[in-house]
Short mmCIF file of C-alpha atoms (C1' of nucleotides) in Angstrom, two decimals:
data_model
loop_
_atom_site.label_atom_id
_atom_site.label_comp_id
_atom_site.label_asym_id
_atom_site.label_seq_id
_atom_site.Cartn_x
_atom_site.Cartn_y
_atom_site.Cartn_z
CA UNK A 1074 -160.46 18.18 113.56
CA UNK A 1075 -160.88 20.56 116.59
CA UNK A 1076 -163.18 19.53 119.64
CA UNK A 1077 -166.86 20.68 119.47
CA UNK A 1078 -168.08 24.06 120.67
CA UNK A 1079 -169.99 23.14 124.39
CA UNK A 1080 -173.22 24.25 122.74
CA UNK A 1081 -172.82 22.12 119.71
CA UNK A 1082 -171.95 18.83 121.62
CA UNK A 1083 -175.20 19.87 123.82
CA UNK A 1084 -177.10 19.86 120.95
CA UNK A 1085 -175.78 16.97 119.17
CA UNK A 1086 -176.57 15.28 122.45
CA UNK A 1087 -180.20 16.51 122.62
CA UNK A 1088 -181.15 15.72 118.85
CA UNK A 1089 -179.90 11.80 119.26
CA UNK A 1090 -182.26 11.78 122.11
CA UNK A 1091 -185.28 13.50 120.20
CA UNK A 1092 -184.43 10.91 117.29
CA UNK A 1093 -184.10 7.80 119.35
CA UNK A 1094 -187.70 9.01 121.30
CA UNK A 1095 -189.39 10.38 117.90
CA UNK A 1096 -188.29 7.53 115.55
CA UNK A 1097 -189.01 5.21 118.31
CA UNK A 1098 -192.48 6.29 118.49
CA UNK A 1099 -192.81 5.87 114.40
CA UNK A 1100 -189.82 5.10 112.33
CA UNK A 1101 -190.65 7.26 109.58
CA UNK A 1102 -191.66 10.52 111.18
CA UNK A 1103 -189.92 13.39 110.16
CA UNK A 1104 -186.95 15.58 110.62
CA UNK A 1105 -188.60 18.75 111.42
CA UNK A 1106 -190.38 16.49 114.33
CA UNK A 1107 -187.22 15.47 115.72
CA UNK A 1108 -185.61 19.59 115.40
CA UNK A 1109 -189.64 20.47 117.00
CA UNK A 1110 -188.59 17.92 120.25
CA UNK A 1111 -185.47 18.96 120.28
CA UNK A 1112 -185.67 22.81 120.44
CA UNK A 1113 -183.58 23.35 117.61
CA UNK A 1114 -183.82 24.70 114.37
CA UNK A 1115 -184.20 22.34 111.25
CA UNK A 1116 -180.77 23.56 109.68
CA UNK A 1117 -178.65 22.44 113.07
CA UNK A 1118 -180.11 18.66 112.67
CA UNK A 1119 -178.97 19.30 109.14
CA UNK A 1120 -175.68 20.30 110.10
CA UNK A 1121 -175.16 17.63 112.69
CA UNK A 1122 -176.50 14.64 110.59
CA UNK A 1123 -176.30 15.43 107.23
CA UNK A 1124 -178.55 13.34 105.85
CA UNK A 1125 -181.74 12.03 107.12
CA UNK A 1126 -180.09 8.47 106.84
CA UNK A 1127 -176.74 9.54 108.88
CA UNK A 1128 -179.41 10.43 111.53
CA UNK A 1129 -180.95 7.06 111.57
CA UNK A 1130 -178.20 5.15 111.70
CA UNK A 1131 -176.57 7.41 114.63
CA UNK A 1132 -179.66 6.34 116.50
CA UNK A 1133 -179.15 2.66 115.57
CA UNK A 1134 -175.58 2.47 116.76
CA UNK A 1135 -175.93 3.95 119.94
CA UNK A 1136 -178.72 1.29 120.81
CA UNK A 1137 -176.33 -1.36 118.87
CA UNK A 1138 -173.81 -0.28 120.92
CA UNK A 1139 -175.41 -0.17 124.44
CA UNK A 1140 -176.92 -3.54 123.46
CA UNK A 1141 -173.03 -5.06 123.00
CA UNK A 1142 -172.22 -3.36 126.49
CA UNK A 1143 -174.96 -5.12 128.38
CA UNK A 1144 -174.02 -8.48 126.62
CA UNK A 1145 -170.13 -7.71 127.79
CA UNK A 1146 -171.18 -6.89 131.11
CA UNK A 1147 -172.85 -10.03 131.16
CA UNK A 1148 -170.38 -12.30 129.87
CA UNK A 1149 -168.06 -11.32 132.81
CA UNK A 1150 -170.41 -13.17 135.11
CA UNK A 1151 -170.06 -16.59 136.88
CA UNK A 1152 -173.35 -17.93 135.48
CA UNK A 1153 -173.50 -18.82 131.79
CA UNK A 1154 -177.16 -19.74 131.76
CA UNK A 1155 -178.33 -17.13 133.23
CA UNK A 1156 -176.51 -14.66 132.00
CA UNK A 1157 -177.75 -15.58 128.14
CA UNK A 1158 -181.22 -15.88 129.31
CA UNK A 1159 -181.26 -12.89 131.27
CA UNK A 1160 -179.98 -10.98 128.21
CA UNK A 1161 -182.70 -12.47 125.60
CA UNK A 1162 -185.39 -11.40 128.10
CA UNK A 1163 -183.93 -8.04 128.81
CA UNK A 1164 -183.61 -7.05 124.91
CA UNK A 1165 -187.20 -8.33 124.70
CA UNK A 1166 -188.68 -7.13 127.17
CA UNK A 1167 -186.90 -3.50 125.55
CA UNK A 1168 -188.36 -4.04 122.65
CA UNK A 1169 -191.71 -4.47 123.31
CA UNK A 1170 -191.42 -0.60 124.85
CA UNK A 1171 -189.37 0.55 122.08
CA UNK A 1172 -190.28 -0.15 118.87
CA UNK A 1173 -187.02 0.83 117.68
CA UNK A 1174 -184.67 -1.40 119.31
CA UNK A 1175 -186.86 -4.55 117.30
CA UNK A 1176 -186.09 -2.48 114.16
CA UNK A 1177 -182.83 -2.00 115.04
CA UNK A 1178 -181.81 -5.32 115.62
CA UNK A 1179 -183.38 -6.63 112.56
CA UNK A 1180 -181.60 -4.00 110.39
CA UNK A 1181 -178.53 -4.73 112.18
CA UNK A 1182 -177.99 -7.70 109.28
CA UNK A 1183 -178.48 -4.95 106.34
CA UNK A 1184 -177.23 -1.33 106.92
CA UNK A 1185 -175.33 0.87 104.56
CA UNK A 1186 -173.39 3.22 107.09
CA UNK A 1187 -169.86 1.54 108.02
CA UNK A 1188 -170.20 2.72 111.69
CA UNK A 1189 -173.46 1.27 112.03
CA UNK A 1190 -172.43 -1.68 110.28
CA UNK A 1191 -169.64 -2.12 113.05
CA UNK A 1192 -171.67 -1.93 116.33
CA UNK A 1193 -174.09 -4.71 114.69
CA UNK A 1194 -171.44 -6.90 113.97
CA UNK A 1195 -169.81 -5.83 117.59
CA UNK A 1196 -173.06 -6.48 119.12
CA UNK A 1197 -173.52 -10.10 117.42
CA UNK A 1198 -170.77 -10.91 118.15
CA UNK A 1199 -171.31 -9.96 122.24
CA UNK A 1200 -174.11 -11.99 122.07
CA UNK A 1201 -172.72 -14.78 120.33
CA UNK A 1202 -170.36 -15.55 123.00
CA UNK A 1203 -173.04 -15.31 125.41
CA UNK A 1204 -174.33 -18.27 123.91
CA UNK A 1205 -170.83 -20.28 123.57
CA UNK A 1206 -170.77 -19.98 127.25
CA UNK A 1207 -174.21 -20.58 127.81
CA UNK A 1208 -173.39 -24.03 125.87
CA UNK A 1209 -170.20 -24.85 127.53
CA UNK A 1210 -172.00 -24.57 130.74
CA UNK A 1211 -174.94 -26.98 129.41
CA UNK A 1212 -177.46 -24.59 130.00
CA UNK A 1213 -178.27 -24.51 126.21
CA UNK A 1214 -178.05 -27.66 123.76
CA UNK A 1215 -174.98 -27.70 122.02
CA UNK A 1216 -176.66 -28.26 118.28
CA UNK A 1217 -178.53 -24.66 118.82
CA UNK A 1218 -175.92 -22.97 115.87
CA UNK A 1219 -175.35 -18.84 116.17
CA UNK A 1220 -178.11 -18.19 112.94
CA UNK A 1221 -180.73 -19.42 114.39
CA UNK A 1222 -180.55 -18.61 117.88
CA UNK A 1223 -179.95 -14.89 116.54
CA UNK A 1224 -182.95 -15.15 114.33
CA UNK A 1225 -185.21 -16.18 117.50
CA UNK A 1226 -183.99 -13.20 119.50
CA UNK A 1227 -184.63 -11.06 116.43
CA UNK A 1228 -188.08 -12.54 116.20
CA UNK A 1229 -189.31 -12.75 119.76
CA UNK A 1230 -188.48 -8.67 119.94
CA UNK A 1231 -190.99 -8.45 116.80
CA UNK A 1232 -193.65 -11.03 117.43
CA UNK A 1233 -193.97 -9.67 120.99
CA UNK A 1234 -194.11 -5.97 119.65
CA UNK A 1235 -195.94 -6.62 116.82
CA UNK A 1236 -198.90 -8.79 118.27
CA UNK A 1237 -198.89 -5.97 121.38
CA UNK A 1238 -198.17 -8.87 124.10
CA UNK A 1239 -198.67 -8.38 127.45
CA UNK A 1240 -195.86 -8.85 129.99
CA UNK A 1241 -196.86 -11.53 131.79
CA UNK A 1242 -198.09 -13.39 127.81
CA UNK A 1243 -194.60 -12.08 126.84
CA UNK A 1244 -192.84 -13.90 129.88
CA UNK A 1245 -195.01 -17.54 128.93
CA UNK A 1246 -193.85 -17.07 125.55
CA UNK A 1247 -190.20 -16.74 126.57
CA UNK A 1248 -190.32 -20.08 129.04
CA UNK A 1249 -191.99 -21.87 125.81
CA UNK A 1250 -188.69 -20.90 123.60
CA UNK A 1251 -186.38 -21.05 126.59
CA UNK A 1252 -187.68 -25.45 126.61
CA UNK A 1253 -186.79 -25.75 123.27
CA UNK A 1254 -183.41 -23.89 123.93
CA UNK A 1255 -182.30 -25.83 127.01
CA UNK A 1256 -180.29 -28.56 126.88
CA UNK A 1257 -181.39 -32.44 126.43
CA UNK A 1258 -185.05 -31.07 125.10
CA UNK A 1259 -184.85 -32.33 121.61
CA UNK A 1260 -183.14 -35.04 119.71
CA UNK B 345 -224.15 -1.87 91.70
CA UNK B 346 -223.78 -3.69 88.42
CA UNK B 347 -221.15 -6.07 87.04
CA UNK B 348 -217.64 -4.82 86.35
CA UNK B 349 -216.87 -4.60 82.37
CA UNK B 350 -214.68 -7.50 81.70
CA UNK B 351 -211.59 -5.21 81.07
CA UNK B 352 -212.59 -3.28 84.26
CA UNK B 353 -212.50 -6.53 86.20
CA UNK B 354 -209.01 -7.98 84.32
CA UNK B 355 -207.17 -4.64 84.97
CA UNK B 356 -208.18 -4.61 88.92
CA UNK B 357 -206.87 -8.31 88.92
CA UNK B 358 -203.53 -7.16 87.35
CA UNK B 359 -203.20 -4.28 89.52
CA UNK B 360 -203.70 -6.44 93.05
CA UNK B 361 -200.54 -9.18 91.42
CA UNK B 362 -198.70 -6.30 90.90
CA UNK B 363 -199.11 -4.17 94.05
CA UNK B 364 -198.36 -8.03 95.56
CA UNK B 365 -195.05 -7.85 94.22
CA UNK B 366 -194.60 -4.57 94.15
CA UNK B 367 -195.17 -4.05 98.15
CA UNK B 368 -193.40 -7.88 98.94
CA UNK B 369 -189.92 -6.93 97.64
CA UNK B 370 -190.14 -3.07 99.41
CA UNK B 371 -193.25 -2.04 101.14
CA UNK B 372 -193.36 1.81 100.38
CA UNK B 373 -192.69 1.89 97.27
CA UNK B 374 -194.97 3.79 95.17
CA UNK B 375 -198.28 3.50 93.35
CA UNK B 376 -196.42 4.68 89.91
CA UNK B 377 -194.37 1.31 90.09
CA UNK B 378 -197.93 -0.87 90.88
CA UNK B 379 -199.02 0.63 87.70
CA UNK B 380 -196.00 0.46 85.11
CA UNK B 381 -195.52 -3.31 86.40
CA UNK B 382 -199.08 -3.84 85.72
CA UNK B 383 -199.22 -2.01 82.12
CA UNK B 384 -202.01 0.26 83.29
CA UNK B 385 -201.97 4.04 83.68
CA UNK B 386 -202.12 5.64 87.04
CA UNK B 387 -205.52 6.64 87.08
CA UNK B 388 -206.48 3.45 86.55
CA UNK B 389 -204.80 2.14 89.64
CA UNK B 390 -207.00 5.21 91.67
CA UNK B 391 -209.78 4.44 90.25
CA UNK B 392 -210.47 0.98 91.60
CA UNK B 393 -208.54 1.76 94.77
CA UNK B 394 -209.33 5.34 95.77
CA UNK B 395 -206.36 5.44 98.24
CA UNK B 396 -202.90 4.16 98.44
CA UNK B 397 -203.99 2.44 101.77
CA UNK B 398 -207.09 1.01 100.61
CA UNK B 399 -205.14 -0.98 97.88
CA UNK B 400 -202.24 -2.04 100.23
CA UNK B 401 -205.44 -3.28 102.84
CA UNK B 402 -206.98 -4.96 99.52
CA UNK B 403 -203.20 -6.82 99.52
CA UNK B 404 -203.00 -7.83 103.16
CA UNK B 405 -206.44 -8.96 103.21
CA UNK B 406 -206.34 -11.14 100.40
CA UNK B 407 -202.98 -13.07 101.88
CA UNK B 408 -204.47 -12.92 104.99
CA UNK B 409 -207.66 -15.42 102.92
CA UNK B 410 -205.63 -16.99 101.45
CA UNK B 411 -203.83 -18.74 105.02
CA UNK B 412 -207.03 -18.56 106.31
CA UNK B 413 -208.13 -21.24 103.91
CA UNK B 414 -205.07 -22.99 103.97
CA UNK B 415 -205.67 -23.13 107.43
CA UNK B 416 -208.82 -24.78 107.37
CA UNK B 417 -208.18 -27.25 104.76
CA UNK B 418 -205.63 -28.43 107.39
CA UNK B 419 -207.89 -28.26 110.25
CA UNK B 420 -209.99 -31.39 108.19
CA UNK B 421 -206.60 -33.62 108.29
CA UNK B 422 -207.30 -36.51 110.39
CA UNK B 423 -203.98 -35.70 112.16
CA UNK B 424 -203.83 -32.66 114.70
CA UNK B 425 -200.04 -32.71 115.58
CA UNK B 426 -198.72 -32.65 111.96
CA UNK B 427 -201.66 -29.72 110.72
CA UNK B 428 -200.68 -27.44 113.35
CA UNK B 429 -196.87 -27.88 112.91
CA UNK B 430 -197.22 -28.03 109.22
CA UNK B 431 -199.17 -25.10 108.83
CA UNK B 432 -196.88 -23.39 111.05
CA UNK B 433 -193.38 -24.56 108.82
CA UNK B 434 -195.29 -23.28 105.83
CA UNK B 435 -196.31 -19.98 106.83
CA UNK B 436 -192.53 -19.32 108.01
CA UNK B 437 -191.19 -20.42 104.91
CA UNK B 438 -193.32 -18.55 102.36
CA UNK B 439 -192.24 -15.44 104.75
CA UNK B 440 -188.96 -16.29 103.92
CA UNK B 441 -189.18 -15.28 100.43
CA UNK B 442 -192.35 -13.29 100.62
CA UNK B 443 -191.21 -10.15 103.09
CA UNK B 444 -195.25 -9.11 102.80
CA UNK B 445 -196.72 -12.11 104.04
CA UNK B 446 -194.88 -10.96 107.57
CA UNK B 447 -195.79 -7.45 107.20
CA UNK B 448 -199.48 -8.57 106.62
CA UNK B 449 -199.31 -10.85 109.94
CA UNK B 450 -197.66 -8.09 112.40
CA UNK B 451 -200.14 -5.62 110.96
CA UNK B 452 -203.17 -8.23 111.35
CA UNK B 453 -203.47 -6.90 114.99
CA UNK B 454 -203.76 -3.32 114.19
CA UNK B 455 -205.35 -2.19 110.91
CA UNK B 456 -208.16 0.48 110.09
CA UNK B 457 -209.63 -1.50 107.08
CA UNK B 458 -212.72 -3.72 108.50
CA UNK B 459 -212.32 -6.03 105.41
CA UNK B 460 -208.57 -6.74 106.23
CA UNK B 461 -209.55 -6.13 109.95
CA UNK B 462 -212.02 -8.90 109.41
CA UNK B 463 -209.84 -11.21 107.49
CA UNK B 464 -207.16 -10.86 109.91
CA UNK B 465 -209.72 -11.75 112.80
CA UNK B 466 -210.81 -15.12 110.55
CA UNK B 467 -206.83 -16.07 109.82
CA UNK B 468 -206.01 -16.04 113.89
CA UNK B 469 -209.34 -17.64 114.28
CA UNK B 470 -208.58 -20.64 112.07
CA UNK B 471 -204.86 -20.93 113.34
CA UNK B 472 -206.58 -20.97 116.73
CA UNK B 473 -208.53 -23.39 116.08
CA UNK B 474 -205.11 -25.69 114.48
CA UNK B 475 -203.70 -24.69 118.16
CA UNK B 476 -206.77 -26.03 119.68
CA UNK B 477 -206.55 -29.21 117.99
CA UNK B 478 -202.80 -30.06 118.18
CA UNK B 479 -203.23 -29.43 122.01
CA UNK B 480 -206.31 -31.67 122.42
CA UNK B 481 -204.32 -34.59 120.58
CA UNK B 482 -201.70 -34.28 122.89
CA UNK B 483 -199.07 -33.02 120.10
CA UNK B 484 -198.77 -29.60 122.07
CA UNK B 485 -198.50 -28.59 125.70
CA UNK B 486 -202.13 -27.48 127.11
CA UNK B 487 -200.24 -24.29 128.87
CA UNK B 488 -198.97 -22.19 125.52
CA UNK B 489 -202.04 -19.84 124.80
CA UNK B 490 -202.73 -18.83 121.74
CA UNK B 491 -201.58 -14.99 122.21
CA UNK B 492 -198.21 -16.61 122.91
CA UNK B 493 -198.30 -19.08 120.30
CA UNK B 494 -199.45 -16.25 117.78
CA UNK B 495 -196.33 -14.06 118.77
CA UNK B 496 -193.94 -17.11 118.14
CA UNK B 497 -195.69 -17.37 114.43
CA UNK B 498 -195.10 -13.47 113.92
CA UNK B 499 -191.96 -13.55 115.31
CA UNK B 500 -190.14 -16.52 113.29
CA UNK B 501 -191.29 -15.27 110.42
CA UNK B 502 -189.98 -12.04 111.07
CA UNK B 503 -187.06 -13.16 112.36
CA UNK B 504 -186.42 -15.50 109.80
CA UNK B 505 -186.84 -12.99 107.22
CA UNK B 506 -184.87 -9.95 109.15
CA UNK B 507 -181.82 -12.08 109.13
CA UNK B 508 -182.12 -13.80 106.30
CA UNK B 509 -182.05 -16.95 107.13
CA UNK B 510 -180.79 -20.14 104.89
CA UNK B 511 -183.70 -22.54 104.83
CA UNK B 512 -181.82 -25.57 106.96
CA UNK B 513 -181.13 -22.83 109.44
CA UNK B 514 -184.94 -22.22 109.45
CA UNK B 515 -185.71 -25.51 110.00
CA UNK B 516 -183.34 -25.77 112.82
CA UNK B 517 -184.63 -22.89 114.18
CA UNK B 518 -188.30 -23.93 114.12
CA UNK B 519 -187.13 -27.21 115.77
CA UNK B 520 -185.96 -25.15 118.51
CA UNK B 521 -189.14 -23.98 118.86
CA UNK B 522 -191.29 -26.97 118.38
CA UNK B 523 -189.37 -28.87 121.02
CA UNK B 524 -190.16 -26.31 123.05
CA UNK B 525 -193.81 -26.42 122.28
CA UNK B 526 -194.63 -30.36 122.10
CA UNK B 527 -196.23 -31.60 124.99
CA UNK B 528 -194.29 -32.61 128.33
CA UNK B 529 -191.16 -30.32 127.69
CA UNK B 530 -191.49 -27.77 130.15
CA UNK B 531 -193.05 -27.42 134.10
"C1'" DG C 1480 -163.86 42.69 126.78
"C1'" DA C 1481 -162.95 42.83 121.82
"C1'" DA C 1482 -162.05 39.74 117.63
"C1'" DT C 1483 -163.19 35.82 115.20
"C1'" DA C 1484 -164.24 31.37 114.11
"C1'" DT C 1485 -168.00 28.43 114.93
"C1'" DA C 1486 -172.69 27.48 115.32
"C1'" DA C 1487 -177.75 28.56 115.30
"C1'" DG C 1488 -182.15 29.34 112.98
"C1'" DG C 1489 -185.72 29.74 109.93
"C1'" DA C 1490 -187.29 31.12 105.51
"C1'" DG C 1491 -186.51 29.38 101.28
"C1'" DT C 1492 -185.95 25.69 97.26
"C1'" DT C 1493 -186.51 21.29 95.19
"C1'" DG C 1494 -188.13 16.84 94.22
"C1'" DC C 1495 -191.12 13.22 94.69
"C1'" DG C 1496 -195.28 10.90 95.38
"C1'" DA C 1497 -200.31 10.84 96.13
"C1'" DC C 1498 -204.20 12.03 93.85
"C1'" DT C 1499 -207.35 14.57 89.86
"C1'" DC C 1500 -209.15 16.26 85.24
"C1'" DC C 1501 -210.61 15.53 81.01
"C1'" DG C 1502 -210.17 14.13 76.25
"C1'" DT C 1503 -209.88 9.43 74.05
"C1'" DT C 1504 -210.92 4.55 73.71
"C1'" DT C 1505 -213.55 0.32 74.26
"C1'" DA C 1506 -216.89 -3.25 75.88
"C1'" DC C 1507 -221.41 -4.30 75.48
"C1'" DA C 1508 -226.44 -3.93 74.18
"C1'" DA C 1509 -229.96 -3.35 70.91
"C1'" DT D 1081 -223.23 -1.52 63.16
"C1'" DT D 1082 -223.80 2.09 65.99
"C1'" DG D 1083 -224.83 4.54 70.39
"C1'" DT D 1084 -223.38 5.13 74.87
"C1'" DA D 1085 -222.10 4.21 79.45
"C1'" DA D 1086 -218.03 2.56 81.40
"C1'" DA D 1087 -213.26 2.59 81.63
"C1'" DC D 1088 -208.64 4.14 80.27
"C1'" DG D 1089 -204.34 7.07 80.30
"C1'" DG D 1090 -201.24 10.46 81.24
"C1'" DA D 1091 -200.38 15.21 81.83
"C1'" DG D 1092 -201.33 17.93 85.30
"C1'" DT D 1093 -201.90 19.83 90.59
"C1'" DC D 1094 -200.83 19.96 95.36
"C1'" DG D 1095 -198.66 19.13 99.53
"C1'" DC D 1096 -195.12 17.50 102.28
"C1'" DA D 1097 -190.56 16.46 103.65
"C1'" DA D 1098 -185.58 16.57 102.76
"C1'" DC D 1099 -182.13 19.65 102.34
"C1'" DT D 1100 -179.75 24.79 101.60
"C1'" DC D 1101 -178.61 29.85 102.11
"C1'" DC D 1102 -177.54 33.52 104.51
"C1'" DT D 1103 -178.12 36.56 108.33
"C1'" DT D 1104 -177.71 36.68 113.26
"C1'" DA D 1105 -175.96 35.04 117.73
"C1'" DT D 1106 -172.52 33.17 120.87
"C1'" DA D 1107 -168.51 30.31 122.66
"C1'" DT D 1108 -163.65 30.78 122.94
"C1'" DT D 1109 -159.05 32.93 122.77
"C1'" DC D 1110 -155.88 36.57 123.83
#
DNA sequence: GAATATAAGGAGTTGCGACTCCGTTTACAA
DNA sequence: TTGTAAACGGAGTCGCAACTCCTTATATTC
């Protein structure tokens, strides 16, 4: 398969940005919304993304994906703890802005779409030896397992979106998990 | 306005059971399925709620009541630290299993509805007044607010649900969290 | 600077789901 | 029991949103 035409990759470009902004905004808006944002006709979405789904799930693995890249960039650094901490408060903190990234990481257990499948499994996975190091470095107690520690980062995106926090509520309810995730807290 | 006919009143019960289940297992699905699962024609459903959103507020609002109530049958327990915790466990785990309950809690905060808007208002107040409790018995530290402590309830059961969490991986994760909360663990 | 493959665009088409109309049935009262 | 207001049911209608067809425009190649 030959190389896009310029103007096709420049629109394929734009219309992943009108989705991610659009569906960010509300998850089930519709096509024609995204085509409206994106100056384009409905038919060159269409022709792009052939399905409404295939659209979706391009938008979800380019967060996915830029999620995983933030988590490698900060697994190269000297400092375990903060490194993991610094990460759960950044994809928070996203989240709260972005509606879609909370989605996103929540459907990032169930999707359908192979490529989309991938970058949650690539992005777990980033994040999961975030916390390995994070553990190794006694910043975080050794009995916190992968599941749930996944599950609160999942859940502190949507309880802080969902209940509409303010940043500086957000940050108290960060330092109240962050206790019960440091080392020696519990039994 | 004068008393329902029995049937009348039967059928509206049977519809709000159905549209329970209906909505808990995949939120938009449609008001055809409410009525086949309830053995009622279609009109029927319209009839005693006018408007697909007035019979998914008539759901939220009465799970909302019902932890409400639940609430406030613990807040008469002689023991603070165990009510709030309890109550807390309970709500996550019916979440678990009941994706609605969640959708009803996020959605608490910003509904159109004044009955559900109302009910929400009553199910914060009573978990508010758990919080209160807990913290004046010493069980949890004075500095979590309830906006923050609200988010963490959301959020666990959302991400708890999201991921799909095994139950002893739920209750590890909510000891994360607890630890974090009990008095003494943080600055 | 033509020729041509590739892409754009927007007016359809189609299907589905929310909501209505009206003839039939049924609870309740006298 | 019978009269009647209340309620039922399901075959419509209507609108919206996903997806297609086909004519027109434009990158790219020589």
């Amino acid at each position: 398969m030959r190389p896009l035409r310029a103007d096709a990759r420049d629109n394929r470009e734009r219309i992943l940005t009108a989705a991610e902004d659009v569906f960010g905004r509300s998850p089930n808006a519709s096509t024609d919304e995204v085509a409206k944002l994106a100056e384009v006709g409905i038919a060159t979405v269409f022709r792009h993304f052939p399905t409404k789904v295939e659209l979706l799930e391009a938008v979800l693995t380019q967060r996915l994906e830029r999620l995983r890249d933030r988590a490698l960039e900060l697994a190269d650094s000297d400092d375990a703890g903060p490194a993991f901490f610094g990460f759960f408060s950044q994809v928070v903190a996203e989240s709260a802005s972005k509606l879609a990234i909370a989605e996103a990481l929540s459907a990032s257990g169930t999707v359908a779409g192979d490529e989309a499948k991938a970058a949650g499994q690539g992005m777990r996975e980033a994040f999961g030896a975030l916390l390995d190091r994070a553990q190794q470095a006694g910043a975080v107690r050794r009995d916190a397992a992968f599941p749930e520690v996944y599950a609160l980062l999942v859940g502190a995106s949507r309880g802080a979106t969902a209940t509409g926090l303010e940043s500086d509520a957000r940050d108290r309810m960060l330092a109240l998990l962050y206790d019960g995730l440091r080392a020696g807290a519990g039994s």
